[in-house]
Amino acid sequence: QVALTSERYGLRRLPFSQLTHSDLAFFERLMPGRVVTDPEELKLFNVDWLKSVRGCSKLMLKPQTTAEVSQVLRYCYERNLAVNPQGGNTGLVGGSVPVFDEIILSTALMNRIISFDKVSGILVCQAGCILEKLNGYLEQQGFIVPLDLGAKGSCHIGGNVATNAGGLRLLRYGSLRGTVLGLEVVLADGSALDCLASLRKDNTGYDLKQLFIGSEGTLGVITAVSILCPQKPKAVNLAFLGCQSFAKVLETFTTCRAMLGEILSAYEFMDEKCMELVERHLNLSNPVTGSPFYVLIETSGSNSTHDEEKLNNFLEKSMTSGLVTDGTVATDDKKIKMLWSLRERITEALTRDGYVYKYDLSLPVAKLYELVTDMRARLGQSAKNVVGYGHLGDGNLHLNITAESYSHSLLDAIEPFVYEWTARHSGSISAEHGLGFKKKQFIQYSKPNEAILLMQRFKAMLDPKGILNPYKMLPCSR
């Protein structure tokens, strides 16, 4: 895969200051030993996870406290130095890496759990806590994080909140906009905003945290999070099923919701092309073969007998009515993890297939797969594979197109067609990945001009010099 630089997008560097020796000396005094200038070490943090965009930052800072973040931003604001906040760098739209020479502000060392209340289930932690480690800590207390992603082993909770990450548990627990109770944020000028509430109900004025959830580091740097965590389910069951058409996938979902009700926690779908890639590139074995579509259904509850009975009744009805042609069920941890890996590792399999064009869209559920079919017909032999999978319960399609290598003409065939198609069907061009660097110029397909102008006014008010994550999320207003 070849990383694309800013030249490909016709961007020019905004008139920010250049880094000087006196700047480096200031940062070394502030956080000795946590200032990275080695070009080899910086390479990893200048390129996104997909290796699709690359910046050229000459400096990465690793603060440990909110006070240090505050001092860094105050200094950068006064000096007019651009800053790129970075968590686990697992983003898929180029939002977490520099475009030019912005200073990388990493939250990697801000990984302390501040408190956890077992009665309320409220966790307070620093922004750099890795999602999987947080979940491991909570599981020991009988709770879980209300968020689960394929990148959980490296993504940071602060980055999850900054991008309003969706993931595999949204169907059951809702989005981070509902489960995050409070935030601590450092603004562009270095002032710290402590809205780290641990209350379920607080109806006093504007809900300021919502401004920063999903703001992708453009309005402030999230340094700590207060989040409501559900109890760990005592009984988890998984069903992996084959369906002969997408219409059957939809009908199975309707039946599933009606029969499983409150214990349904995930409903994922993937097409046979996804399974072929997972088997070929990752050597995983699919226990259910020969179907054009597959669905993964998870239930989680407090009574295994009750849950298994409901699931068995649903499966019996699905098989006898012809909705499902084949399937397997898992109740033990090992098999559950094996089945989940078939879904969670699709992204990894795709990256091994060649250069990947990734699209994360919200669409009316009935129309979800039509876009994949239309795109296959449109691209023909110019693409290697066109696949569709995603969180069907949330109306979220992941459309992925692979090719042997990056092709400008192939990108022109995909964009803006994919966004026009989505807008025509009243969808969103980003369901959960955000806009970042790659999608910012397409925001008008999902938001009216009045909304975009208001967003730009928020940005100008909170970051008048535009130093925070420039060139991202919003179309240039200057």
CSV table of C-alpha atoms in Angstrom, one decimal:
chain,number,residue,atom,x,y,z
A,1,GLN,CA,0.0,0.0,0.0
A,2,VAL,CA,1.2,3.5,-0.8
A,3,ALA,CA,0.6,6.4,1.5
A,4,LEU,CA,-0.8,9.5,-0.1
A,5,THR,CA,0.6,12.9,0.8
A,6,SER,CA,-1.2,16.3,0.9
A,7,GLU,CA,-0.1,17.0,-2.7
A,8,ARG,CA,-2.6,14.3,-4.0
A,9,TYR,CA,-5.4,16.4,-2.4
A,10,GLY,CA,-4.1,19.8,-3.7
A,11,LEU,CA,-3.6,21.1,-0.2
A,12,ARG,CA,-1.3,23.9,0.9
A,13,ARG,CA,0.1,24.3,4.4
A,14,LEU,CA,-1.6,27.0,6.4
A,15,PRO,CA,0.6,29.8,7.7
A,16,PHE,CA,1.5,28.2,11.0
A,17,SER,CA,4.9,28.8,12.7
A,18,GLN,CA,7.8,26.5,12.0
A,19,LEU,CA,9.3,24.5,14.9
A,20,THR,CA,12.5,26.1,16.3
A,21,HIS,CA,15.3,24.9,18.6
A,22,SER,CA,13.9,27.1,21.4
A,23,ASP,CA,10.5,25.3,21.0
A,24,LEU,CA,12.2,22.0,21.4
A,25,ALA,CA,14.1,23.2,24.4
A,26,PHE,CA,10.8,24.4,26.1
A,27,PHE,CA,9.2,21.0,25.5
A,28,GLU,CA,12.3,19.1,26.8
A,29,ARG,CA,12.2,21.2,30.0
A,30,LEU,CA,8.4,20.6,30.4
A,31,MET,CA,8.6,16.8,29.9
A,32,PRO,CA,12.1,15.5,29.8
A,33,GLY,CA,12.5,12.1,28.1
A,34,ARG,CA,9.0,12.3,26.6
A,35,VAL,CA,9.9,14.4,23.5
A,36,VAL,CA,10.4,12.3,20.3
A,37,THR,CA,12.4,13.8,17.4
A,38,ASP,CA,14.0,10.7,15.9
A,39,PRO,CA,12.7,10.5,12.3
A,40,GLU,CA,12.7,6.7,12.3
A,41,GLU,CA,10.6,6.5,15.5
A,42,LEU,CA,8.2,9.2,14.1
A,43,LYS,CA,7.6,7.3,10.9
A,44,LEU,CA,5.1,5.0,12.6
A,45,PHE,CA,3.1,7.9,13.9
A,46,ASN,CA,3.1,9.9,10.7
A,47,VAL,CA,1.3,7.2,8.8
A,48,ASP,CA,-2.3,6.0,9.5
A,49,TRP,CA,-3.3,2.4,10.2
A,50,LEU,CA,-4.3,1.8,6.6
A,51,LYS,CA,-1.0,3.3,5.3
A,52,SER,CA,-3.1,5.5,3.1
A,53,VAL,CA,-2.1,9.0,4.2
A,54,ARG,CA,1.2,10.3,5.5
A,55,GLY,CA,2.3,13.5,7.2
A,56,CYS,CA,5.8,14.7,8.0
A,57,SER,CA,5.8,15.7,11.7
A,58,LYS,CA,9.2,16.3,13.2
A,59,LEU,CA,8.0,16.1,16.8
A,60,MET,CA,5.9,14.0,19.1
A,61,LEU,CA,5.1,14.9,22.7
A,62,LYS,CA,3.9,12.4,25.3
A,63,PRO,CA,2.2,14.2,28.2
A,64,GLN,CA,1.1,12.3,31.3
A,65,THR,CA,-1.2,14.8,32.9
A,66,THR,CA,-3.9,17.3,31.9
A,67,ALA,CA,-1.7,20.1,33.3
A,68,GLU,CA,1.1,19.1,30.8
A,69,VAL,CA,-1.4,19.1,27.9
A,70,SER,CA,-2.6,22.5,29.1
A,71,GLN,CA,1.0,23.9,29.1
A,72,VAL,CA,1.7,22.4,25.7
A,73,LEU,CA,-1.4,23.9,24.1
A,74,ARG,CA,-0.9,27.3,25.8
A,75,TYR,CA,2.6,27.4,24.4
A,76,CYS,CA,1.5,26.2,20.9
A,77,TYR,CA,-1.3,28.7,20.8
A,78,GLU,CA,1.0,31.6,21.6
A,79,ARG,CA,3.5,30.4,19.1
A,80,ASN,CA,0.9,29.6,16.4
A,81,LEU,CA,2.2,26.0,16.2
A,82,ALA,CA,-0.3,23.4,14.8
A,83,VAL,CA,-1.1,20.3,16.9
A,84,ASN,CA,-2.3,16.9,15.9
A,85,PRO,CA,-3.9,15.0,18.9
A,86,GLN,CA,-3.3,11.3,18.5
A,87,GLY,CA,-4.6,8.3,20.4
A,88,GLY,CA,-4.0,4.7,19.2
A,89,ASN,CA,-3.9,5.9,15.6
A,90,THR,CA,-6.4,3.3,14.5
A,91,GLY,CA,-8.7,5.7,12.6
A,92,LEU,CA,-9.8,4.9,9.0
A,93,VAL,CA,-10.3,8.3,7.5
A,94,GLY,CA,-6.9,9.9,8.0
A,95,GLY,CA,-7.9,12.0,11.0
A,96,SER,CA,-5.3,10.8,13.4
A,97,VAL,CA,-2.1,11.7,11.6
A,98,PRO,CA,-0.5,15.0,10.5
A,99,VAL,CA,-1.1,16.4,7.1
A,100,PHE,CA,2.1,18.5,7.1
A,101,ASP,CA,4.4,19.1,10.0
A,102,GLU,CA,1.9,19.4,12.9
A,103,ILE,CA,3.2,18.5,16.3
A,104,ILE,CA,1.8,15.1,17.3
A,105,LEU,CA,0.3,15.2,20.8
A,106,SER,CA,0.1,11.6,21.9
A,107,THR,CA,-2.2,10.4,24.8
A,108,ALA,CA,-0.2,7.1,25.0
A,109,LEU,CA,1.1,7.8,28.6
A,110,MET,CA,-2.3,9.1,29.8
A,111,ASN,CA,-3.5,5.7,30.7
A,112,ARG,CA,-4.5,5.9,34.4
A,113,ILE,CA,-7.9,4.6,35.7
A,114,ILE,CA,-9.0,7.4,38.1
A,115,SER,CA,-12.0,5.7,39.7
A,116,PHE,CA,-14.7,3.1,39.3
A,117,ASP,CA,-18.0,3.0,41.3
A,118,LYS,CA,-19.3,-0.6,41.5
A,119,VAL,CA,-22.8,0.6,42.6
A,120,SER,CA,-23.4,3.1,39.7
A,121,GLY,CA,-21.1,1.4,37.2
A,122,ILE,CA,-19.4,4.8,36.4
A,123,LEU,CA,-15.8,4.6,35.3
A,124,VAL,CA,-13.5,7.7,35.2
A,125,CYS,CA,-10.2,7.3,33.4
A,126,GLN,CA,-7.6,9.2,31.4
A,127,ALA,CA,-8.0,9.4,27.7
A,128,GLY,CA,-5.1,7.2,26.8
A,129,CYS,CA,-6.5,4.0,28.3
A,130,ILE,CA,-6.6,1.2,25.8
A,131,LEU,CA,-10.1,-0.1,25.2
A,132,GLU,CA,-9.3,-3.8,25.7
A,133,LYS,CA,-7.3,-3.1,28.9
A,134,LEU,CA,-10.2,-1.0,30.3
A,135,ASN,CA,-12.6,-3.9,29.5
A,136,GLY,CA,-10.3,-6.4,31.2
A,137,TYR,CA,-10.2,-4.2,34.3
A,138,LEU,CA,-14.0,-3.8,34.3
A,139,GLU,CA,-14.6,-7.6,33.8
A,140,GLN,CA,-12.8,-8.3,37.0
A,141,GLN,CA,-15.4,-6.0,38.7
A,142,GLY,CA,-18.3,-7.7,36.9
A,143,PHE,CA,-18.8,-4.9,34.3
A,144,ILE,CA,-17.9,-4.2,30.7
A,145,VAL,CA,-17.2,-1.1,28.5
A,146,PRO,CA,-20.4,-0.3,26.5
A,147,LEU,CA,-18.2,-0.3,23.3
A,148,ASP,CA,-16.5,-3.0,21.4
A,149,LEU,CA,-14.3,-2.6,18.3
A,150,GLY,CA,-12.0,-4.7,16.1
A,151,ALA,CA,-9.2,-2.2,17.1
A,152,LYS,CA,-9.8,-2.7,20.8
A,153,GLY,CA,-6.3,-3.9,21.4
A,154,SER,CA,-4.7,-0.6,20.4
A,155,CYS,CA,-7.4,2.2,20.3
A,156,HIS,CA,-7.7,4.7,23.1
A,157,ILE,CA,-10.9,5.6,24.9
A,158,GLY,CA,-10.3,9.3,24.3
A,159,GLY,CA,-9.9,8.7,20.6
A,160,ASN,CA,-13.1,6.5,20.7
A,161,VAL,CA,-15.0,9.4,22.2
A,162,ALA,CA,-13.4,12.0,19.9
A,163,THR,CA,-14.6,10.1,16.9
A,164,ASN,CA,-17.9,8.9,18.5
A,165,ALA,CA,-16.9,5.3,17.6
A,166,GLY,CA,-19.8,2.9,17.1
A,167,GLY,CA,-18.7,-0.7,17.0
A,168,LEU,CA,-20.3,-4.0,17.8
A,169,ARG,CA,-22.3,-3.2,21.0
A,170,LEU,CA,-24.2,-0.1,19.8
A,171,LEU,CA,-27.3,-2.1,19.1
A,172,ARG,CA,-27.6,-3.0,22.8
A,173,TYR,CA,-26.0,-0.1,24.6
A,174,GLY,CA,-26.4,2.8,22.3
A,175,SER,CA,-23.8,5.3,21.1
A,176,LEU,CA,-21.1,7.1,23.2
A,177,ARG,CA,-23.3,10.2,23.1
A,178,GLY,CA,-25.6,8.5,25.5
A,179,THR,CA,-23.1,6.6,27.7
A,180,VAL,CA,-20.4,9.2,28.2
A,181,LEU,CA,-21.4,11.2,31.2
A,182,GLY,CA,-18.6,13.7,31.4
A,183,LEU,CA,-15.3,14.9,29.8
A,184,GLU,CA,-12.2,16.8,30.8
A,185,VAL,CA,-11.0,18.7,27.8
A,186,VAL,CA,-8.1,21.1,27.1
A,187,LEU,CA,-9.0,23.9,24.7
A,188,ALA,CA,-6.8,25.3,22.0
A,189,ASP,CA,-5.5,28.2,24.2
A,190,GLY,CA,-4.5,25.8,27.0
A,191,SER,CA,-7.5,26.4,29.3
A,192,ALA,CA,-8.8,23.2,30.9
A,193,LEU,CA,-12.6,22.5,30.9
A,194,ASP,CA,-13.5,20.2,33.7
A,195,CYS,CA,-17.0,18.7,32.9
A,196,LEU,CA,-16.0,15.3,34.3
A,197,ALA,CA,-19.4,14.7,35.8
A,198,SER,CA,-20.3,11.3,37.3
A,199,LEU,CA,-24.1,11.9,37.3
A,200,ARG,CA,-26.7,10.2,35.1
A,201,LYS,CA,-28.9,13.2,35.3
A,202,ASP,CA,-27.6,16.8,35.1
A,203,ASN,CA,-30.0,19.3,33.4
A,204,THR,CA,-28.0,22.5,34.1
A,205,GLY,CA,-27.4,24.5,30.9
A,206,TYR,CA,-26.0,23.4,27.6
A,207,ASP,CA,-24.6,19.9,27.4
A,208,LEU,CA,-21.0,20.9,26.5
A,209,LYS,CA,-19.5,17.5,26.4
A,210,GLN,CA,-21.6,16.7,23.2
A,211,LEU,CA,-19.6,19.4,21.4
A,212,PHE,CA,-16.4,17.3,21.8
A,213,ILE,CA,-17.9,13.9,21.3
A,214,GLY,CA,-17.3,13.2,17.6
A,215,SER,CA,-15.3,16.5,17.1
A,216,GLU,CA,-12.2,14.5,16.0
A,217,GLY,CA,-9.7,16.6,18.0
A,218,THR,CA,-10.6,19.9,16.2
A,219,LEU,CA,-12.3,21.7,19.1
A,220,GLY,CA,-10.2,20.5,22.1
A,221,VAL,CA,-8.0,17.6,23.4
A,222,ILE,CA,-10.0,15.1,25.5
A,223,THR,CA,-7.8,14.2,28.5
A,224,ALA,CA,-10.3,12.2,30.7
A,225,VAL,CA,-13.6,10.5,30.3
A,226,SER,CA,-16.5,9.5,32.7
A,227,ILE,CA,-18.5,6.7,31.2
A,228,LEU,CA,-21.5,4.6,32.3
A,229,CYS,CA,-20.6,0.9,32.1
A,230,PRO,CA,-23.2,-2.0,32.1
A,231,GLN,CA,-22.8,-5.1,34.1
A,232,LYS,CA,-21.1,-8.0,32.4
A,233,PRO,CA,-23.8,-10.4,31.1
A,234,LYS,CA,-23.8,-13.8,32.8
A,235,ALA,CA,-24.9,-15.6,29.7
A,236,VAL,CA,-23.6,-15.0,26.2
A,237,ASN,CA,-24.7,-17.0,23.2
A,238,LEU,CA,-23.7,-16.7,19.6
A,239,ALA,CA,-25.3,-17.9,16.4
A,240,PHE,CA,-23.6,-17.9,13.0
A,241,LEU,CA,-26.1,-18.5,10.2
A,242,GLY,CA,-26.2,-18.7,6.5
A,243,CYS,CA,-28.9,-16.9,4.4
A,244,GLN,CA,-29.6,-17.4,0.7
A,245,SER,CA,-30.4,-13.7,-0.1
A,246,PHE,CA,-30.2,-10.3,1.5
A,247,ALA,CA,-34.0,-10.2,1.7
A,248,LYS,CA,-33.7,-13.3,4.0
A,249,VAL,CA,-31.1,-11.4,6.0
A,250,LEU,CA,-33.6,-8.6,6.6
A,251,GLU,CA,-36.4,-11.0,7.4
A,252,THR,CA,-34.2,-12.9,9.8
A,253,PHE,CA,-33.4,-9.6,11.6
A,254,THR,CA,-37.1,-8.7,11.9
A,255,THR,CA,-37.9,-12.2,13.4
A,256,CYS,CA,-34.8,-12.1,15.6
A,257,ARG,CA,-35.8,-8.7,17.1
A,258,ALA,CA,-39.3,-9.9,17.8
A,259,MET,CA,-38.3,-13.2,19.4
A,260,LEU,CA,-35.1,-12.3,21.2
A,261,GLY,CA,-36.1,-8.8,22.4
A,262,GLU,CA,-34.1,-7.6,25.3
A,263,ILE,CA,-31.3,-10.2,25.1
A,264,LEU,CA,-30.3,-9.3,21.5
A,265,SER,CA,-26.9,-7.6,21.7
A,266,ALA,CA,-25.5,-7.7,18.2
A,267,TYR,CA,-26.7,-8.5,14.6
A,268,GLU,CA,-23.9,-8.4,12.1
A,269,PHE,CA,-23.9,-9.4,8.5
A,270,MET,CA,-21.3,-10.2,5.9
A,271,ASP,CA,-21.4,-11.4,2.3
A,272,GLU,CA,-19.6,-14.5,1.0
A,273,LYS,CA,-16.8,-12.4,-0.5
A,274,CYS,CA,-15.8,-11.3,3.0
A,275,MET,CA,-15.7,-14.9,4.2
A,276,GLU,CA,-13.6,-15.9,1.2
A,277,LEU,CA,-11.0,-13.2,2.0
A,278,VAL,CA,-10.9,-14.2,5.7
A,279,GLU,CA,-10.4,-17.8,4.8
A,280,ARG,CA,-7.8,-17.1,2.1
A,281,HIS,CA,-5.7,-14.4,3.8
A,282,LEU,CA,-6.0,-15.3,7.5
A,283,ASN,CA,-6.5,-19.1,7.3
A,284,LEU,CA,-9.6,-18.9,9.4
A,285,SER,CA,-12.2,-21.7,8.8
A,286,ASN,CA,-15.9,-20.9,8.2
A,287,PRO,CA,-18.1,-23.5,10.0
A,288,VAL,CA,-21.0,-22.6,7.8
A,289,THR,CA,-20.3,-22.7,4.0
A,290,GLY,CA,-22.2,-22.3,0.7
A,291,SER,CA,-24.3,-19.2,1.5
A,292,PRO,CA,-24.3,-15.8,-0.3
A,293,PHE,CA,-24.8,-14.1,3.1
A,294,TYR,CA,-23.9,-14.8,6.7
A,295,VAL,CA,-25.3,-13.3,9.9
A,296,LEU,CA,-23.8,-13.3,13.4
A,297,ILE,CA,-26.3,-12.9,16.2
A,298,GLU,CA,-25.2,-12.4,19.8
A,299,THR,CA,-27.5,-12.6,22.9
A,300,SER,CA,-26.4,-11.5,26.3
A,301,GLY,CA,-28.5,-11.8,29.5
A,302,SER,CA,-28.6,-12.9,33.1
A,303,ASN,CA,-30.1,-16.4,32.8
A,304,SER,CA,-28.5,-18.9,30.5
A,305,THR,CA,-31.5,-21.3,30.5
A,306,HIS,CA,-33.9,-18.6,29.6
A,307,ASP,CA,-31.6,-17.2,26.9
A,308,GLU,CA,-30.8,-20.5,25.3
A,309,GLU,CA,-34.5,-21.4,25.2
A,310,LYS,CA,-35.3,-18.1,23.4
A,311,LEU,CA,-32.5,-18.6,21.0
A,312,ASN,CA,-33.4,-22.2,20.2
A,313,ASN,CA,-37.0,-21.2,19.5
A,314,PHE,CA,-35.8,-18.4,17.2
A,315,LEU,CA,-33.4,-20.8,15.4
A,316,GLU,CA,-36.2,-23.5,15.0
A,317,LYS,CA,-38.5,-20.9,13.4
A,318,SER,CA,-35.8,-19.5,11.2
A,319,MET,CA,-34.8,-22.9,9.9
A,320,THR,CA,-38.4,-24.3,9.4
A,321,SER,CA,-39.5,-21.2,7.6
A,322,GLY,CA,-36.5,-21.2,5.3
A,323,LEU,CA,-35.0,-17.9,6.4
A,324,VAL,CA,-31.8,-19.7,7.4
A,325,THR,CA,-30.3,-22.6,5.5
A,326,ASP,CA,-27.5,-23.6,7.9
A,327,GLY,CA,-25.9,-22.5,11.1
A,328,THR,CA,-23.9,-23.1,14.2
A,329,VAL,CA,-24.3,-22.0,17.9
A,330,ALA,CA,-21.6,-21.2,20.5
A,331,THR,CA,-22.0,-20.9,24.2
A,332,ASP,CA,-18.4,-21.5,25.4
A,333,ASP,CA,-15.8,-18.6,25.3
A,334,LYS,CA,-13.4,-20.3,22.9
A,335,LYS,CA,-16.0,-20.9,20.1
A,336,ILE,CA,-17.6,-17.5,20.7
A,337,LYS,CA,-14.2,-15.8,20.1
A,338,MET,CA,-13.6,-18.0,17.1
A,339,LEU,CA,-16.9,-17.0,15.5
A,340,TRP,CA,-16.4,-13.3,16.4
A,341,SER,CA,-13.0,-13.3,14.7
A,342,LEU,CA,-14.7,-14.2,11.4
A,343,ARG,CA,-16.4,-10.8,11.6
A,344,GLU,CA,-13.9,-8.7,13.5
A,345,ARG,CA,-10.9,-9.6,11.3
A,346,ILE,CA,-12.5,-8.8,7.9
A,347,THR,CA,-10.7,-5.4,7.9
A,348,GLU,CA,-7.4,-7.2,8.4
A,349,ALA,CA,-8.1,-9.7,5.6
A,350,LEU,CA,-9.0,-6.8,3.2
A,351,THR,CA,-5.7,-5.0,3.9
A,352,ARG,CA,-3.9,-8.2,2.8
A,353,ASP,CA,-5.9,-8.3,-0.4
A,354,GLY,CA,-4.3,-5.1,-1.8
A,355,TYR,CA,-5.1,-1.4,-1.7
A,356,VAL,CA,-8.4,-0.8,0.1
A,357,TYR,CA,-11.0,1.9,-0.6
A,358,LYS,CA,-13.1,2.0,2.6
A,359,TYR,CA,-16.6,3.4,3.0
A,360,ASP,CA,-18.6,3.5,6.2
A,361,LEU,CA,-22.2,4.5,5.5
A,362,SER,CA,-25.6,4.7,7.2
A,363,LEU,CA,-28.5,3.7,5.0
A,364,PRO,CA,-32.1,2.6,5.3
A,365,VAL,CA,-31.8,-1.1,6.2
A,366,ALA,CA,-33.9,-2.2,3.2
A,367,LYS,CA,-31.4,-0.5,0.8
A,368,LEU,CA,-28.2,-1.5,2.6
A,369,TYR,CA,-26.9,-4.0,0.1
A,370,GLU,CA,-28.1,-2.4,-3.1
A,371,LEU,CA,-25.1,-0.1,-3.0
A,372,VAL,CA,-22.7,-3.0,-3.0
A,373,THR,CA,-24.5,-4.6,-6.0
A,374,ASP,CA,-24.6,-1.2,-7.9
A,375,MET,CA,-20.9,-0.6,-7.2
A,376,ARG,CA,-19.9,-4.1,-8.4
A,377,ALA,CA,-21.8,-3.4,-11.7
A,378,ARG,CA,-20.2,0.0,-12.0
A,379,LEU,CA,-16.6,-1.0,-11.4
A,380,GLY,CA,-16.6,-4.4,-13.2
A,381,GLN,CA,-13.1,-5.7,-13.7
A,382,SER,CA,-11.3,-2.5,-12.6
A,383,ALA,CA,-11.7,-3.6,-8.9
A,384,LYS,CA,-10.3,-6.8,-7.4
A,385,ASN,CA,-13.1,-7.3,-4.9
A,386,VAL,CA,-16.2,-5.3,-3.8
A,387,VAL,CA,-17.5,-6.5,-0.5
A,388,GLY,CA,-20.2,-5.5,2.0
A,389,TYR,CA,-20.6,-6.2,5.7
A,390,GLY,CA,-21.5,-4.3,8.9
A,391,HIS,CA,-23.8,-3.6,11.7
A,392,LEU,CA,-27.2,-4.4,10.1
A,393,GLY,CA,-29.0,-3.7,13.4
A,394,ASP,CA,-27.8,-0.1,13.2
A,395,GLY,CA,-28.2,0.3,9.4
A,396,ASN,CA,-24.4,0.6,9.1
A,397,LEU,CA,-22.8,-0.7,5.9
A,398,HIS,CA,-19.0,-1.1,5.5
A,399,LEU,CA,-18.4,-1.0,1.7
A,400,ASN,CA,-14.9,-2.0,0.8
A,401,ILE,CA,-13.2,-2.1,-2.6
A,402,THR,CA,-9.8,-3.7,-3.1
A,403,ALA,CA,-7.4,-3.3,-6.0
A,404,GLU,CA,-3.8,-4.5,-6.7
A,405,SER,CA,-2.6,-1.0,-6.1
A,406,TYR,CA,-3.8,2.6,-5.7
A,407,SER,CA,-5.4,4.0,-8.9
A,408,HIS,CA,-6.5,7.6,-9.3
A,409,SER,CA,-9.0,6.6,-12.1
A,410,LEU,CA,-10.6,3.9,-9.8
A,411,LEU,CA,-11.0,6.4,-7.0
A,412,ASP,CA,-12.7,8.8,-9.6
A,413,ALA,CA,-15.1,6.0,-10.5
A,414,ILE,CA,-16.0,5.4,-6.8
A,415,GLU,CA,-16.1,9.0,-5.6
A,416,PRO,CA,-18.3,11.0,-5.6
A,417,PHE,CA,-20.7,8.3,-6.9
A,418,VAL,CA,-20.8,6.5,-3.6
A,419,TYR,CA,-21.7,9.7,-1.7
A,420,GLU,CA,-24.3,10.8,-4.3
A,421,TRP,CA,-25.9,7.3,-4.1
A,422,THR,CA,-25.9,7.6,-0.3
A,423,ALA,CA,-27.4,11.1,-0.3
A,424,ARG,CA,-30.1,10.1,-2.8
A,425,HIS,CA,-31.2,7.4,-0.4
A,426,SER,CA,-31.2,9.7,2.6
A,427,GLY,CA,-28.1,8.1,4.2
A,428,SER,CA,-25.0,9.4,5.9
A,429,ILE,CA,-21.6,9.3,4.3
A,430,SER,CA,-20.0,8.4,7.7
A,431,ALA,CA,-21.9,6.1,10.1
A,432,GLU,CA,-19.1,5.7,12.7
A,433,HIS,CA,-15.6,6.4,11.3
A,434,GLY,CA,-16.0,10.2,11.2
A,435,LEU,CA,-14.8,12.5,8.4
A,436,GLY,CA,-11.2,13.0,9.2
A,437,PHE,CA,-9.0,14.1,6.3
A,438,LYS,CA,-10.5,11.9,3.6
A,439,LYS,CA,-14.2,12.8,3.8
A,440,LYS,CA,-14.2,16.4,5.0
A,441,GLN,CA,-14.9,17.8,1.5
A,442,PHE,CA,-17.9,15.5,1.1
A,443,ILE,CA,-19.7,16.6,4.3
A,444,GLN,CA,-22.3,18.5,2.2
A,445,TYR,CA,-23.8,15.1,1.1
A,446,SER,CA,-25.0,14.6,4.7
A,447,LYS,CA,-25.3,18.1,6.2
A,448,PRO,CA,-27.0,21.3,4.9
A,449,ASN,CA,-24.9,24.4,4.4
A,450,GLU,CA,-26.4,26.1,7.4
A,451,ALA,CA,-25.2,23.3,9.6
A,452,ILE,CA,-21.7,23.3,8.1
A,453,LEU,CA,-21.4,27.1,8.6
A,454,LEU,CA,-22.5,26.7,12.2
A,455,MET,CA,-19.9,24.0,12.8
A,456,GLN,CA,-17.2,26.4,11.3
A,457,ARG,CA,-18.4,29.1,13.7
A,458,PHE,CA,-18.0,26.7,16.7
A,459,LYS,CA,-14.5,25.9,15.4
A,460,ALA,CA,-13.6,29.6,15.0
A,461,MET,CA,-14.9,30.4,18.5
A,462,LEU,CA,-13.1,27.6,20.3
A,463,ASP,CA,-9.9,27.5,18.2
A,464,PRO,CA,-9.6,31.0,16.6
A,465,LYS,CA,-6.1,30.3,15.3
A,466,GLY,CA,-7.1,26.9,13.9
A,467,ILE,CA,-4.2,25.1,15.5
A,468,LEU,CA,-6.1,21.9,16.5
A,469,ASN,CA,-6.0,19.1,14.0
A,470,PRO,CA,-6.1,21.4,11.0
A,471,TYR,CA,-7.2,20.2,7.5
A,472,LYS,CA,-9.6,17.7,9.1
A,473,MET,CA,-13.3,17.2,9.5
A,474,LEU,CA,-14.6,20.5,8.1
A,475,PRO,CA,-14.1,22.0,4.6
A,476,CYS,CA,-11.6,24.9,4.6
A,477,SER,CA,-13.4,28.1,5.5
A,478,ARG,CA,-10.5,30.4,4.6
